[in-house]
Amino acid sequence: MNFLSDQALKRLRDGAEMPDLAGTRYRMLERIARGGMGVVYTAEDENLGRRVALKVLDVPGTDGDLRNRLIREARVLAALEHPGIVPVHDVGTLGDGRVFYTMKFVEGNRLDKFIESVASVPDRLRIFLRICDAVAFAHARGVLHRDLKPANIMVGPFGEVLVMDWGLAKILRGEVSSTMLAADPEATVFDKPKQANIASAATEASVVTGHGTVMGTPGYMSPEQARGDVEHLDTRSDIYSLGALLRFLLTGQPEGASTPGGPRLDKSLAAICAKATEAAPAERYPDVQEMALDVSRYLDGLAVGAHRESLFEKAGRFYRRYRFFILLIAAYLAMRVLILLFMHR
Amino acid sequence: MSEDDFQPSGDRFPLTRRSVIERAHSIDAEERAGALEALCVAYWKPVYKYVRWRWNRPAHDAQDLTQGFFAGLLERGLLDKFDSKKSRLRTYLRVCVDSFVMNEDKAERRQKRGGAVLHVALDFAGAEEELGATVMDAARIPSPESLEQFFEKEWVRSLFALAVEDLRAFCASRERERTFHLFEAYDLEGNETISYQQMAREYGLSVVEVTNALAWARREFRRIALERLRVLSSSEEEFQREARAAFGWVAK
Amino acid sequence: MNKVLLGLLLGAVLGAVDGGTAWFTPAVRAQLAGIIFGSTIKGLIAGVAAGIFARKVNSVPLGILFGLAVGFVLAFIVAYLQHGYYFEIILPGSIVGLIVGYATQRYGAAPTPVASR
């Protein structure tokens, strides 16, 4: 038996990882990311002459579970045609037996990187509202994302916001494709304790519980999701994640108070975040639209449902909302007084 | 279209391949011996090198300890105590080696050990040569992480080397020796400057033929290595985790 | 509230206030009611004009300029008919037009676009 040098090990690893695209219409370009159960490459669709993102399973499961999950993920995406959700183009099996799917290649930045260049709170809130649009659409189609976090949101070069990585999605009810439901009577991408995924030490990575139920990402997942209470998860679990995401957009972290030296969180926005991330689901917003409405009301200078204002706060908000108009009236009155003084001299 | 429509031909494992842990628990003595042999084949080299490096043992001591460890593995019921929910088999075996060496130290005994008879040829001279070729910083105080990394790397080396040998045999059985030579020349021995064009000239093939041959060999190598890994894993979860570790498929 | 109604109400209120300040000028105090009425009508016309303009053109600077111009013209006509008090009438009148022009651009509901068939 020959000794394998470190270089040979590296070559073997690289060679084993590279998907075998022979017989497909795709040509490999480069690897761009690695997720919980697969790798994402950019590839060229030679028939259509366009670049696509190709996600391929890395480890084959002995019971086909991982394969089924990737196929379900592709089908979930296919069922969610929305400008804020990355569209899937194709799903299939490669010559080396690995399942893959291709989707739109999104050029742009992950939200956590993109946000560094967006200083204004209203601009950040507008991005958040677009995320809400996509999630609300998915909820309306009976799909929970279950892993909403900055790393799973992409912002394109024209400001388009796309919710990515629906690998942990759970299907709540049957507005989605009937074949997807038929393939999995429980209609859940993966929620069975035996269907374990890989726990990662990284706090930003999606993790599983000790008994194997996929949870999401610490800091962004709801308490019920963290408990592995998969059966009872509903849209309010995603609302929790959206609350954490909103807090991240405003303070730079998903939990707790704002970072020292960072922007001070407005009371109304803090209240929206707090309401969305209540420990008890019943205390949260009942749906994403309600939450988005509160954020929109804040943007419009209106009172938000999550926060009861004092008289002083109301006056302050009124002044902020009509500042220029109030200043015009004040200028007019000052001018009137000056004219009167001038006339009575 | 159902999920079955996506079932490929070669990426599922034959269900008859039972894991070594299952086989080690068998009531059939032959099965248990087979399990021990499979474990020994995959792990003796990492264990030997680990004893040499971690415990700084001279070669003959390390050989004795390695043989003793595997010979007593079943007898001491170590595999029965293994709980796949608590740790990986690889980590468990490394901890068992540590404990075994420490106990040997205490007793300082050299009497003949009992236990199973190993039917695996252990090429210690080869392992010694490999140790010389392995880049190690012996002066560094071994932290638990570095010990784990060293053991993992040697385990991957051992696993891949076995898979390469399997691939060689597989190629021979399919009369594809030339494919294996290409694989060997490019992936195992090749340097950074070697190109497909160069290989094609050397072997009198077209570049497309070289590309296809290498793609086939890599695919088969991957399949064989994963199959071996599956047998050495005690559960589906461990298999997936170990596969990601072995192939470096770890999320960054 | 739509933009025309907002302009109408704001123009009327500011016009009335504008006219009411004539009380501080004893010489014209006797005609105060007529001045307030006239000024209210002037503000009202400026407000409606600014509101209609805001429905057609969505631009704060242009709205302000339009309001200022309408306020100025109306105030000039009033001052011309009064044969005096040009400064006291034109300056506040123009500023009322400016305020109404800004307010109708910035606030008030824009008409909902109707989908074409």
PDB file of C-alpha atoms in Angstrom, chain A residues 321-325 328-329 331-333 335-336 339-340 342-344, chain C residues 10 14 18 21 24-25 87-88 91-92 95-96 98-99 102-103 107:
ATOM      1  CA  ARG A 321     -43.260  63.879  11.146  1.00  0.00           C
ATOM      2  CA  TYR A 322     -44.317  67.470  10.335  1.00  0.00           C
ATOM      3  CA  ARG A 323     -41.047  69.177  11.139  1.00  0.00           C
ATOM      4  CA  PHE A 324     -40.651  71.148   7.928  1.00  0.00           C
ATOM      5  CA  PHE A 325     -44.293  72.141   7.826  1.00  0.00           C
ATOM      6  CA  LEU A 328     -42.784  76.943   7.699  1.00  0.00           C
ATOM      7  CA  ILE A 329     -45.740  77.973   9.807  1.00  0.00           C
ATOM      8  CA  ALA A 331     -41.482  81.239   9.852  1.00  0.00           C
ATOM      9  CA  TYR A 332     -44.740  82.664   8.564  1.00  0.00           C
ATOM     10  CA  LEU A 333     -45.828  83.727  12.036  1.00  0.00           C
ATOM     11  CA  MET A 335     -42.631  87.150   9.490  1.00  0.00           C
ATOM     12  CA  ARG A 336     -46.095  88.413  10.473  1.00  0.00           C
ATOM     13  CA  ILE A 339     -44.279  93.157   9.707  1.00  0.00           C
ATOM     14  CA  LEU A 340     -46.453  94.297  12.599  1.00  0.00           C
ATOM     15  CA  PHE A 342     -42.224  97.341  11.385  1.00  0.00           C
ATOM     16  CA  MET A 343     -45.643  98.964  10.817  1.00  0.00           C
ATOM     17  CA  HIS A 344     -45.990 100.222  14.411  1.00  0.00           C
TER      18      HIS A 344
ATOM     19  CA  LEU C  10     -55.185  74.818   4.683  1.00  0.00           C
ATOM     20  CA  LEU C  14     -54.083  80.385   6.613  1.00  0.00           C
ATOM     21  CA  ASP C  18     -53.625  86.233   7.324  1.00  0.00           C
ATOM     22  CA  THR C  21     -53.837  90.095  11.373  1.00  0.00           C
ATOM     23  CA  PHE C  24     -53.421  95.020  14.397  1.00  0.00           C
ATOM     24  CA  THR C  25     -53.721  97.839  11.840  1.00  0.00           C
ATOM     25  CA  PHE C  87     -45.617  94.817   1.027  1.00  0.00           C
ATOM     26  CA  GLU C  88     -47.997  93.897   3.888  1.00  0.00           C
ATOM     27  CA  LEU C  91     -45.282  89.062   1.309  1.00  0.00           C
ATOM     28  CA  PRO C  92     -47.609  87.139   3.649  1.00  0.00           C
ATOM     29  CA  ILE C  95     -45.708  82.786   1.936  1.00  0.00           C
ATOM     30  CA  VAL C  96     -49.174  81.334   2.496  1.00  0.00           C
ATOM     31  CA  LEU C  98     -45.617  78.615  -0.511  1.00  0.00           C
ATOM     32  CA  ILE C  99     -46.792  76.772   2.595  1.00  0.00           C
ATOM     33  CA  TYR C 102     -45.377  72.469   0.091  1.00  0.00           C
ATOM     34  CA  ALA C 103     -48.122  70.877   2.173  1.00  0.00           C
ATOM     35  CA  TYR C 107     -49.119  65.414   2.503  1.00  0.00           C
TER      36      TYR C 107
END
